PDB file of C-alpha atoms and ligand atoms in Angstrom:
ATOM      1  CA  MET I   1      95.898 113.591 120.032  1.00  0.00           C
ATOM      2  CA  LEU I   2      98.995 112.011 118.557  1.00  0.00           C
ATOM      3  CA  ALA I   3      99.037 109.597 115.615  1.00  0.00           C
ATOM      4  CA  LEU I   4     102.075 107.542 114.585  1.00  0.00           C
ATOM      5  CA  ILE I   5     102.114 106.328 110.998  1.00  0.00           C
ATOM      6  CA  THR I   6     104.735 103.778 109.973  1.00  0.00           C
ATOM      7  CA  GLY I   7     106.119 103.924 106.436  1.00  0.00           C
ATOM      8  CA  ALA I   8     104.691 107.413 106.036  1.00  0.00           C
ATOM      9  CA  SER I   9     107.201 108.845 103.583  1.00  0.00           C
ATOM     10  CA  LYS I  10     105.390 107.698 100.446  1.00  0.00           C
ATOM     11  CA  GLY I  11     102.138 106.460  98.937  1.00  0.00           C
ATOM     12  CA  ILE I  12      99.331 105.428 101.267  1.00  0.00           C
ATOM     13  CA  GLY I  13     101.226 106.326 104.472  1.00  0.00           C
ATOM     14  CA  ARG I  14     101.819 109.834 103.174  1.00  0.00           C
ATOM     15  CA  ALA I  15      98.132 110.313 102.303  1.00  0.00           C
ATOM     16  CA  VAL I  16      97.096 108.917 105.708  1.00  0.00           C
ATOM     17  CA  THR I  17      99.428 111.349 107.467  1.00  0.00           C
ATOM     18  CA  LEU I  18      97.945 114.346 105.658  1.00  0.00           C
ATOM     19  CA  GLU I  19      94.358 113.165 106.183  1.00  0.00           C
ATOM     20  CA  LEU I  20      94.962 112.716 109.930  1.00  0.00           C
ATOM     21  CA  ALA I  21      96.680 116.115 110.109  1.00  0.00           C
ATOM     22  CA  ARG I  22      93.650 117.624 108.376  1.00  0.00           C
ATOM     23  CA  LYS I  23      91.512 116.037 111.100  1.00  0.00           C
ATOM     24  CA  GLY I  24      93.684 117.783 113.732  1.00  0.00           C
ATOM     25  CA  PHE I  25      95.960 114.935 114.855  1.00  0.00           C
ATOM     26  CA  ASP I  26      99.591 115.713 115.607  1.00  0.00           C
ATOM     27  CA  VAL I  27     101.598 113.307 113.470  1.00  0.00           C
ATOM     28  CA  ALA I  28     104.731 111.244 114.096  1.00  0.00           C
ATOM     29  CA  ILE I  29     106.050 110.391 110.634  1.00  0.00           C
ATOM     30  CA  ASN I  30     108.072 107.173 110.403  1.00  0.00           C
ATOM     31  CA  TYR I  31     110.291 106.512 107.368  1.00  0.00           C
ATOM     32  CA  ASN I  32     113.219 104.282 106.603  1.00  0.00           C
ATOM     33  CA  HIS I  33     115.052 105.369 103.408  1.00  0.00           C
ATOM     34  CA  SER I  34     113.094 108.305 101.955  1.00  0.00           C
ATOM     35  CA  GLU I  35     114.225 111.146 104.220  1.00  0.00           C
ATOM     36  CA  GLU I  36     113.633 113.992 101.731  1.00  0.00           C
ATOM     37  CA  SER I  37     110.011 112.938 101.167  1.00  0.00           C
ATOM     38  CA  ALA I  38     109.533 112.619 104.925  1.00  0.00           C
ATOM     39  CA  ILE I  39     110.817 116.175 105.475  1.00  0.00           C
ATOM     40  CA  THR I  40     108.505 117.562 102.758  1.00  0.00           C
ATOM     41  CA  LEU I  41     105.600 115.703 104.339  1.00  0.00           C
ATOM     42  CA  LYS I  42     106.421 117.126 107.766  1.00  0.00           C
ATOM     43  CA  ASP I  43     106.345 120.654 106.307  1.00  0.00           C
ATOM     44  CA  GLU I  44     102.977 119.976 104.649  1.00  0.00           C
ATOM     45  CA  ALA I  45     101.531 118.631 107.906  1.00  0.00           C
ATOM     46  CA  VAL I  46     102.813 121.621 109.886  1.00  0.00           C
ATOM     47  CA  SER I  47     101.217 123.946 107.325  1.00  0.00           C
ATOM     48  CA  LEU I  48      97.890 122.304 108.225  1.00  0.00           C
ATOM     49  CA  GLY I  49      98.304 123.648 111.768  1.00  0.00           C
ATOM     50  CA  VAL I  50      99.390 120.527 113.674  1.00  0.00           C
ATOM     51  CA  LYS I  51     102.643 119.370 115.243  1.00  0.00           C
ATOM     52  CA  ALA I  52     104.698 116.959 113.139  1.00  0.00           C
ATOM     53  CA  GLU I  53     108.113 115.319 113.339  1.00  0.00           C
ATOM     54  CA  ILE I  54     109.967 112.662 111.363  1.00  0.00           C
ATOM     55  CA  PHE I  55     111.474 109.505 112.906  1.00  0.00           C
ATOM     56  CA  ARG I  56     113.812 107.233 110.987  1.00  0.00           C
ATOM     57  CA  ALA I  57     113.450 103.576 111.923  1.00  0.00           C
ATOM     58  CA  ASP I  58     113.426 100.259 110.162  1.00  0.00           C
ATOM     59  CA  VAL I  59     110.329  99.019 111.982  1.00  0.00           C
ATOM     60  CA  SER I  60     111.093  95.409 111.051  1.00  0.00           C
ATOM     61  CA  VAL I  61     113.894  95.566 113.633  1.00  0.00           C
ATOM     62  CA  GLN I  62     112.432  95.453 117.131  1.00  0.00           C
ATOM     63  CA  GLU I  63     115.174  97.578 118.755  1.00  0.00           C
ATOM     64  CA  GLN I  64     114.582 100.334 116.197  1.00  0.00           C
ATOM     65  CA  ALA I  65     110.830 100.251 116.834  1.00  0.00           C
ATOM     66  CA  VAL I  66     111.470 100.515 120.590  1.00  0.00           C
ATOM     67  CA  LYS I  67     113.786 103.498 120.091  1.00  0.00           C
ATOM     68  CA  MET I  68     111.291 105.163 117.749  1.00  0.00           C
ATOM     69  CA  PHE I  69     108.488 104.961 120.338  1.00  0.00           C
ATOM     70  CA  ALA I  70     110.801 106.384 123.030  1.00  0.00           C
ATOM     71  CA  ASP I  71     111.865 109.227 120.707  1.00  0.00           C
ATOM     72  CA  VAL I  72     108.254 109.982 119.738  1.00  0.00           C
ATOM     73  CA  LYS I  73     107.207 110.151 123.386  1.00  0.00           C
ATOM     74  CA  ALA I  74     110.170 112.365 124.304  1.00  0.00           C
ATOM     75  CA  HIS I  75     109.557 114.716 121.373  1.00  0.00           C
ATOM     76  CA  PHE I  76     105.803 115.194 121.715  1.00  0.00           C
ATOM     77  CA  GLY I  77     105.585 114.685 125.489  1.00  0.00           C
ATOM     78  CA  GLU I  78     102.546 112.478 125.043  1.00  0.00           C
ATOM     79  CA  ASN I  79     101.634 108.915 124.189  1.00  0.00           C
ATOM     80  CA  VAL I  80     100.546 107.626 120.801  1.00  0.00           C
ATOM     81  CA  SER I  81      96.717 107.464 120.674  1.00  0.00           C
ATOM     82  CA  VAL I  82      96.472 106.296 117.068  1.00  0.00           C
ATOM     83  CA  LEU I  83      98.860 103.804 115.499  1.00  0.00           C
ATOM     84  CA  VAL I  84      98.708 103.124 111.773  1.00  0.00           C
ATOM     85  CA  ASN I  85     100.774 100.068 110.836  1.00  0.00           C
ATOM     86  CA  ASN I  86     101.316 100.872 107.186  1.00  0.00           C
ATOM     87  CA  ALA I  87     104.986 100.111 106.341  1.00  0.00           C
ATOM     88  CA  GLY I  88     105.074  97.409 103.699  1.00  0.00           C
ATOM     89  CA  ILE I  89     107.078  95.925 100.861  1.00  0.00           C
ATOM     90  CA  THR I  90     106.758  93.280  98.160  1.00  0.00           C
ATOM     91  CA  ARG I  91     109.309  90.674  96.988  1.00  0.00           C
ATOM     92  CA  ASP I  92     107.179  88.778  94.464  1.00  0.00           C
ATOM     93  CA  ASN I  93     107.964  85.390  92.984  1.00  0.00           C
ATOM     94  CA  LEU I  94     106.268  82.078  92.348  1.00  0.00           C
ATOM     95  CA  LEU I  95     106.416  79.656  95.292  1.00  0.00           C
ATOM     96  CA  MET I  96     109.073  77.394  93.767  1.00  0.00           C
ATOM     97  CA  ARG I  97     111.326  80.329  92.890  1.00  0.00           C
ATOM     98  CA  MET I  98     110.917  82.239  96.132  1.00  0.00           C
ATOM     99  CA  LYS I  99     114.058  82.508  98.230  1.00  0.00           C
ATOM    100  CA  ALA I 100     113.678  82.064 101.995  1.00  0.00           C
ATOM    101  CA  GLU I 101     115.289  85.491 102.378  1.00  0.00           C
ATOM    102  CA  ASP I 102     112.478  87.125 100.375  1.00  0.00           C
ATOM    103  CA  TRP I 103     109.878  85.278 102.427  1.00  0.00           C
ATOM    104  CA  LEU I 104     111.477  86.436 105.687  1.00  0.00           C
ATOM    105  CA  THR I 105     112.071  90.048 104.637  1.00  0.00           C
ATOM    106  CA  VAL I 106     108.424  90.468 103.700  1.00  0.00           C
ATOM    107  CA  ILE I 107     107.113  88.784 106.858  1.00  0.00           C
ATOM    108  CA  ASN I 108     109.502  90.847 109.005  1.00  0.00           C
ATOM    109  CA  THR I 109     108.489  94.130 107.415  1.00  0.00           C
ATOM    110  CA  ASN I 110     104.766  93.631 106.847  1.00  0.00           C
ATOM    111  CA  LEU I 111     103.803  91.511 109.847  1.00  0.00           C
ATOM    112  CA  ASN I 112     106.482  91.399 112.558  1.00  0.00           C
ATOM    113  CA  ALA I 113     106.861  95.199 112.509  1.00  0.00           C
ATOM    114  CA  ALA I 114     103.126  95.563 113.150  1.00  0.00           C
ATOM    115  CA  PHE I 115     103.454  93.214 116.139  1.00  0.00           C
ATOM    116  CA  TYR I 116     106.385  95.210 117.591  1.00  0.00           C
ATOM    117  CA  CYS I 117     104.669  98.587 117.137  1.00  0.00           C
ATOM    118  CA  THR I 118     101.278  97.382 118.367  1.00  0.00           C
ATOM    119  CA  GLN I 119     102.807  95.954 121.540  1.00  0.00           C
ATOM    120  CA  LEU I 120     104.614  99.246 122.208  1.00  0.00           C
ATOM    121  CA  ALA I 121     101.551 101.398 121.505  1.00  0.00           C
ATOM    122  CA  VAL I 122      99.056  99.291 123.430  1.00  0.00           C
ATOM    123  CA  LYS I 123     101.120  99.489 126.623  1.00  0.00           C
ATOM    124  CA  ASP I 124     100.298 103.207 126.914  1.00  0.00           C
ATOM    125  CA  MET I 125      96.859 103.021 125.283  1.00  0.00           C
ATOM    126  CA  ALA I 126      95.714 100.480 127.881  1.00  0.00           C
ATOM    127  CA  LYS I 127      96.732 102.838 130.706  1.00  0.00           C
ATOM    128  CA  ALA I 128      94.907 105.710 128.985  1.00  0.00           C
ATOM    129  CA  ARG I 129      91.929 103.422 128.315  1.00  0.00           C
ATOM    130  CA  TYR I 130      91.800 104.771 124.766  1.00  0.00           C
ATOM    131  CA  GLY I 131      93.463 103.825 121.524  1.00  0.00           C
ATOM    132  CA  ARG I 132      93.018 103.231 117.830  1.00  0.00           C
ATOM    133  CA  ILE I 133      95.090 100.661 115.935  1.00  0.00           C
ATOM    134  CA  VAL I 134      94.655 100.675 112.180  1.00  0.00           C
ATOM    135  CA  ASN I 135      96.527  98.001 110.246  1.00  0.00           C
ATOM    136  CA  ILE I 136      97.036  98.128 106.505  1.00  0.00           C
ATOM    137  CA  SER I 137      96.355  94.686 105.068  1.00  0.00           C
ATOM    138  CA  SER I 138      95.570  93.998 101.405  1.00  0.00           C
ATOM    139  CA  VAL I 139      92.870  92.298  99.358  1.00  0.00           C
ATOM    140  CA  VAL I 140      95.401  89.544  98.630  1.00  0.00           C
ATOM    141  CA  GLY I 141      95.422  88.788 102.368  1.00  0.00           C
ATOM    142  CA  LEU I 142      91.762  87.833 101.834  1.00  0.00           C
ATOM    143  CA  THR I 143      92.008  86.135  98.455  1.00  0.00           C
ATOM    144  CA  GLY I 144      95.637  85.015  97.998  1.00  0.00           C
ATOM    145  CA  ASN I 145      97.538  85.819  94.812  1.00  0.00           C
ATOM    146  CA  ALA I 146      99.786  83.743  92.573  1.00  0.00           C
ATOM    147  CA  GLY I 147     103.337  85.075  92.831  1.00  0.00           C
ATOM    148  CA  GLN I 148     102.775  86.661  96.243  1.00  0.00           C
ATOM    149  CA  CYS I 149     102.715  83.851  98.816  1.00  0.00           C
ATOM    150  CA  ASN I 150     104.990  85.815 101.170  1.00  0.00           C
ATOM    151  CA  TYR I 151     103.055  89.076 100.797  1.00  0.00           C
ATOM    152  CA  SER I 152      99.616  87.385 100.993  1.00  0.00           C
ATOM    153  CA  ALA I 153     100.644  85.460 104.103  1.00  0.00           C
ATOM    154  CA  SER I 154     101.879  88.661 105.760  1.00  0.00           C
ATOM    155  CA  LYS I 155      98.640  90.472 104.927  1.00  0.00           C
ATOM    156  CA  ALA I 156      96.444  87.568 106.103  1.00  0.00           C
ATOM    157  CA  GLY I 157      98.569  87.536 109.271  1.00  0.00           C
ATOM    158  CA  ILE I 158      97.786  91.222 109.762  1.00  0.00           C
ATOM    159  CA  ILE I 159      94.072  90.373 109.807  1.00  0.00           C
ATOM    160  CA  GLY I 160      94.609  87.679 112.471  1.00  0.00           C
ATOM    161  CA  LEU I 161      96.704  90.105 114.526  1.00  0.00           C
ATOM    162  CA  THR I 162      94.001  92.764 114.205  1.00  0.00           C
ATOM    163  CA  LYS I 163      91.213  90.454 115.377  1.00  0.00           C
ATOM    164  CA  SER I 164      93.202  89.104 118.340  1.00  0.00           C
ATOM    165  CA  VAL I 165      94.275  92.563 119.530  1.00  0.00           C
ATOM    166  CA  ALA I 166      90.671  93.730 119.107  1.00  0.00           C
ATOM    167  CA  ARG I 167      89.437  90.911 121.367  1.00  0.00           C
ATOM    168  CA  GLU I 168      92.183  91.380 123.978  1.00  0.00           C
ATOM    169  CA  TYR I 169      91.738  95.141 124.344  1.00  0.00           C
ATOM    170  CA  ALA I 170      88.074  95.860 123.565  1.00  0.00           C
ATOM    171  CA  GLY I 171      87.436  96.344 127.283  1.00  0.00           C
ATOM    172  CA  ARG I 172      90.131  99.019 127.524  1.00  0.00           C
ATOM    173  CA  GLY I 173      88.709 101.443 124.976  1.00  0.00           C
ATOM    174  CA  ILE I 174      91.111 100.288 122.275  1.00  0.00           C
ATOM    175  CA  THR I 175      89.842  99.314 118.837  1.00  0.00           C
ATOM    176  CA  ALA I 176      91.877  97.468 116.212  1.00  0.00           C
ATOM    177  CA  ASN I 177      90.720  97.376 112.610  1.00  0.00           C
ATOM    178  CA  ALA I 178      92.294  96.626 109.259  1.00  0.00           C
ATOM    179  CA  VAL I 179      91.976  98.337 105.902  1.00  0.00           C
ATOM    180  CA  ALA I 180      92.545  96.107 102.896  1.00  0.00           C
ATOM    181  CA  PRO I 181      93.387  98.212  99.838  1.00  0.00           C
ATOM    182  CA  GLY I 182      92.963  96.783  96.357  1.00  0.00           C
ATOM    183  CA  PHE I 183      94.963  98.227  93.457  1.00  0.00           C
ATOM    184  CA  ILE I 184      96.190 101.667  94.536  1.00  0.00           C
ATOM    185  CA  ASN I 185      98.333 104.128  92.591  1.00  0.00           C
ATOM    186  CA  THR I 186     101.671 104.218  94.484  1.00  0.00           C
ATOM    187  CA  SER I 187     105.303 103.312  93.831  1.00  0.00           C
ATOM    188  CA  MET I 188     104.456  99.745  94.921  1.00  0.00           C
ATOM    189  CA  THR I 189     102.161  99.297  91.902  1.00  0.00           C
ATOM    190  CA  ASP I 190     104.073 101.610  89.500  1.00  0.00           C
ATOM    191  CA  ILE I 191     106.601  98.823  88.959  1.00  0.00           C
ATOM    192  CA  LEU I 192     103.996  96.391  87.573  1.00  0.00           C
ATOM    193  CA  LYS I 193     104.128  95.689  83.837  1.00  0.00           C
ATOM    194  CA  ASN I 194     101.340  97.190  81.712  1.00  0.00           C
ATOM    195  CA  ASP I 195      99.802  93.819  80.830  1.00  0.00           C
ATOM    196  CA  VAL I 196      99.627  92.924  84.545  1.00  0.00           C
ATOM    197  CA  LYS I 197      98.006  96.303  85.311  1.00  0.00           C
ATOM    198  CA  GLU I 198      95.437  95.789  82.528  1.00  0.00           C
ATOM    199  CA  ALA I 199      94.578  92.315  83.816  1.00  0.00           C
ATOM    200  CA  ILE I 200      94.064  93.669  87.352  1.00  0.00           C
ATOM    201  CA  LEU I 201      91.929  96.550  86.040  1.00  0.00           C
ATOM    202  CA  LYS I 202      89.568  94.034  84.403  1.00  0.00           C
ATOM    203  CA  SER I 203      88.881  92.565  87.875  1.00  0.00           C
ATOM    204  CA  ILE I 204      87.835  95.907  89.395  1.00  0.00           C
ATOM    205  CA  PRO I 205      84.071  96.602  89.114  1.00  0.00           C
ATOM    206  CA  VAL I 206      84.559 100.396  89.299  1.00  0.00           C
ATOM    207  CA  SER I 207      87.062 100.071  86.417  1.00  0.00           C
ATOM    208  CA  ARG I 208      89.833 102.242  87.758  1.00  0.00           C
ATOM    209  CA  ILE I 209      92.846 102.197  90.029  1.00  0.00           C
ATOM    210  CA  GLY I 210      92.306 103.650  93.526  1.00  0.00           C
ATOM    211  CA  THR I 211      94.076 106.643  95.025  1.00  0.00           C
ATOM    212  CA  PRO I 212      96.066 106.746  98.287  1.00  0.00           C
ATOM    213  CA  GLU I 213      93.623 109.426  99.493  1.00  0.00           C
ATOM    214  CA  GLU I 214      90.692 107.006  99.109  1.00  0.00           C
ATOM    215  CA  VAL I 215      92.471 104.546 101.420  1.00  0.00           C
ATOM    216  CA  ALA I 216      93.408 107.366 103.796  1.00  0.00           C
ATOM    217  CA  ARG I 217      89.771 108.362 104.322  1.00  0.00           C
ATOM    218  CA  ALA I 218      88.902 104.832 105.503  1.00  0.00           C
ATOM    219  CA  VAL I 219      91.917 104.827 107.834  1.00  0.00           C
ATOM    220  CA  SER I 220      90.856 108.212 109.179  1.00  0.00           C
ATOM    221  CA  PHE I 221      87.405 106.832 110.054  1.00  0.00           C
ATOM    222  CA  PHE I 222      88.934 103.956 112.051  1.00  0.00           C
ATOM    223  CA  ALA I 223      91.301 106.457 113.725  1.00  0.00           C
ATOM    224  CA  SER I 224      88.393 108.607 114.891  1.00  0.00           C
ATOM    225  CA  GLU I 225      86.042 108.434 117.844  1.00  0.00           C
ATOM    226  CA  ASP I 226      83.179 107.815 115.375  1.00  0.00           C
ATOM    227  CA  SER I 227      84.283 104.179 114.980  1.00  0.00           C
ATOM    228  CA  ALA I 228      84.152 103.363 118.730  1.00  0.00           C
ATOM    229  CA  TYR I 229      81.666 100.499 118.224  1.00  0.00           C
ATOM    230  CA  ILE I 230      83.627  98.855 115.396  1.00  0.00           C
ATOM    231  CA  THR I 231      86.549  96.574 116.199  1.00  0.00           C
ATOM    232  CA  GLY I 232      88.255  93.546 114.670  1.00  0.00           C
ATOM    233  CA  GLN I 233      86.937  94.404 111.216  1.00  0.00           C
ATOM    234  CA  THR I 234      88.624  94.439 107.825  1.00  0.00           C
ATOM    235  CA  LEU I 235      87.369  97.002 105.344  1.00  0.00           C
ATOM    236  CA  ALA I 236      88.292  96.451 101.708  1.00  0.00           C
ATOM    237  CA  VAL I 237      88.926  99.693  99.821  1.00  0.00           C
ATOM    238  CA  ASP I 238      89.174  98.089  96.427  1.00  0.00           C
ATOM    239  CA  GLY I 239      86.569  99.354  93.962  1.00  0.00           C
ATOM    240  CA  GLY I 240      84.575  96.177  94.520  1.00  0.00           C
ATOM    241  CA  MET I 241      87.363  93.682  93.741  1.00  0.00           C
ATOM    242  CA  THR I 242      86.628  91.292  96.616  1.00  0.00           C
ATOM    243  CA  MET I 243      83.103  91.755  98.066  1.00  0.00           C
ATOM    244  CA  ILE I 244      83.711  89.039 100.685  1.00  0.00           C
TER     245      ILE I 244
HETATM  246  P1  NAP X   1     105.073 102.503  98.835  1.00  0.00           P
HETATM  247  O1  NAP X   1     104.634 103.686  98.053  1.00  0.00           O
HETATM  248  O2  NAP X   1     106.135 101.602  98.291  1.00  0.00           O
HETATM  249  O3  NAP X   1     105.464 102.984 100.309  1.00  0.00           O
HETATM  250  C1  NAP X   1     105.924 102.082 101.243  1.00  0.00           C
HETATM  251  C2  NAP X   1     106.311 102.836 102.493  1.00  0.00           C
HETATM  252  O4  NAP X   1     106.725 101.881 103.477  1.00  0.00           O
HETATM  253  C3  NAP X   1     107.453 103.791 102.277  1.00  0.00           C
HETATM  254  O5  NAP X   1     107.160 105.017 102.921  1.00  0.00           O
HETATM  255  C4  NAP X   1     108.640 103.097 102.951  1.00  0.00           C
HETATM  256  O6  NAP X   1     109.545 104.011 103.569  1.00  0.00           O
HETATM  257  C5  NAP X   1     107.932 102.333 104.038  1.00  0.00           C
HETATM  258  N1  NAP X   1     108.713 101.204 104.534  1.00  0.00           N
HETATM  259  C6  NAP X   1     109.037 100.063 103.891  1.00  0.00           C
HETATM  260  N2  NAP X   1     109.782  99.281 104.676  1.00  0.00           N
HETATM  261  C7  NAP X   1     109.927  99.935 105.853  1.00  0.00           C
HETATM  262  C8  NAP X   1     110.569  99.638 107.060  1.00  0.00           C
HETATM  263  N3  NAP X   1     111.242  98.487 107.231  1.00  0.00           N
HETATM  264  N4  NAP X   1     110.528 100.547 108.065  1.00  0.00           N
HETATM  265  C9  NAP X   1     109.860 101.718 107.918  1.00  0.00           C
HETATM  266  N5  NAP X   1     109.224 102.049 106.791  1.00  0.00           N
HETATM  267  C10 NAP X   1     109.261 101.174 105.765  1.00  0.00           C
HETATM  268  O7  NAP X   1     103.831 101.523  99.106  1.00  0.00           O
HETATM  269  P2  NAP X   1     102.276 101.784  99.357  1.00  0.00           P
HETATM  270  O8  NAP X   1     101.566 101.279  98.177  1.00  0.00           O
HETATM  271  O9  NAP X   1     102.036 103.172  99.836  1.00  0.00           O
HETATM  272  O10 NAP X   1     102.054 100.755 100.531  1.00  0.00           O
HETATM  273  C11 NAP X   1     101.662 101.132 101.852  1.00  0.00           C
HETATM  274  C12 NAP X   1     100.956  99.956 102.496  1.00  0.00           C
HETATM  275  O11 NAP X   1      99.776  99.639 101.753  1.00  0.00           O
HETATM  276  C13 NAP X   1     101.806  98.675 102.511  1.00  0.00           C
HETATM  277  O12 NAP X   1     101.594  97.971 103.717  1.00  0.00           O
HETATM  278  C14 NAP X   1     101.243  97.883 101.344  1.00  0.00           C
HETATM  279  O13 NAP X   1     101.452  96.512 101.494  1.00  0.00           O
HETATM  280  C15 NAP X   1      99.771  98.262 101.433  1.00  0.00           C
HETATM  281  N6  NAP X   1      99.008  98.029 100.205  1.00  0.00           N
HETATM  282  C16 NAP X   1      99.290  98.715  99.074  1.00  0.00           C
HETATM  283  C17 NAP X   1      98.534  98.459  97.929  1.00  0.00           C
HETATM  284  C18 NAP X   1      98.746  99.167  96.631  1.00  0.00           C
HETATM  285  O14 NAP X   1      98.083  98.809  95.637  1.00  0.00           O
HETATM  286  N7  NAP X   1      99.614 100.160  96.553  1.00  0.00           N
HETATM  287  C19 NAP X   1      97.516  97.497  97.970  1.00  0.00           C
HETATM  288  C20 NAP X   1      97.281  96.827  99.147  1.00  0.00           C
HETATM  289  C21 NAP X   1      98.030  97.107 100.276  1.00  0.00           C
HETATM  290  P3  NAP X   1     110.968 104.464 102.927  1.00  0.00           P
HETATM  291  O15 NAP X   1     110.727 104.728 101.469  1.00  0.00           O
HETATM  292  O16 NAP X   1     111.299 105.690 103.727  1.00  0.00           O
HETATM  293  O17 NAP X   1     111.930 103.337 103.170  1.00  0.00           O
END
């Protein structure tokens, strides 16, 4: 079975790709800027005994998402059975200082891209009467966060998208679930100042930052046949930060 992971070149997407490859999925690796990392990842996946290929696309641009799906299909000769909408960015600022451009860029990348890719994937999944959509949200999509109104809105939007797709396609063997990571060690969180990191750490009951691999294992469960009776759910992988 073929899995397509958006924003797979780094961090959580990279770990998800390797976890799915370990589980025997062929992997279509989407990246935008980080080509070298994507190539290294492809080699690692192939060494696990599965087929892998890289596909450059800015998934926030619908035409590029359409071309990526066509290229993936042509390369592997099969449809995507598992879609992981993982590509994401931050452009943090307080509400009053946030530029409309930063609002739009984040919504386009974190939410609109997931809509484009889900629509493209579901077309084939519905015909096959099987599919797994796994969307990467965030705990701030559940709780909100000062300085992240664009990011929080995009991640709350992801949860609404997940639930609606789950309801529309439950009868066609397609599940849609979201994973909401907390504070995970990737380049997205590397840029935070030490005092911010320390403050976040104090809010985590397990008292440590999470790893991309810990998120990947939850994604892998939702990508598997074992989760057939679970749809429309959001699972926080956050060391106990939210407990909603
Ligand atoms: P990261 O290390 O910064 O990686 C982000 C990935 O997204 C990169 O591979 C990047 O690809 C890709 N990407 C960004 N814009 C893209 C676009 N327009 N088209 C295609 N790919 C694009 O971040 P991360 O922490 O792994 O984040 C992965 C996901 O987890 C995001 O949705 C993020 O919001 C979510 N998340 C992260 C945390 C955390 O604490 N780290 C917490 C909650 C949720 P290129 O480098 O190739 O451009």
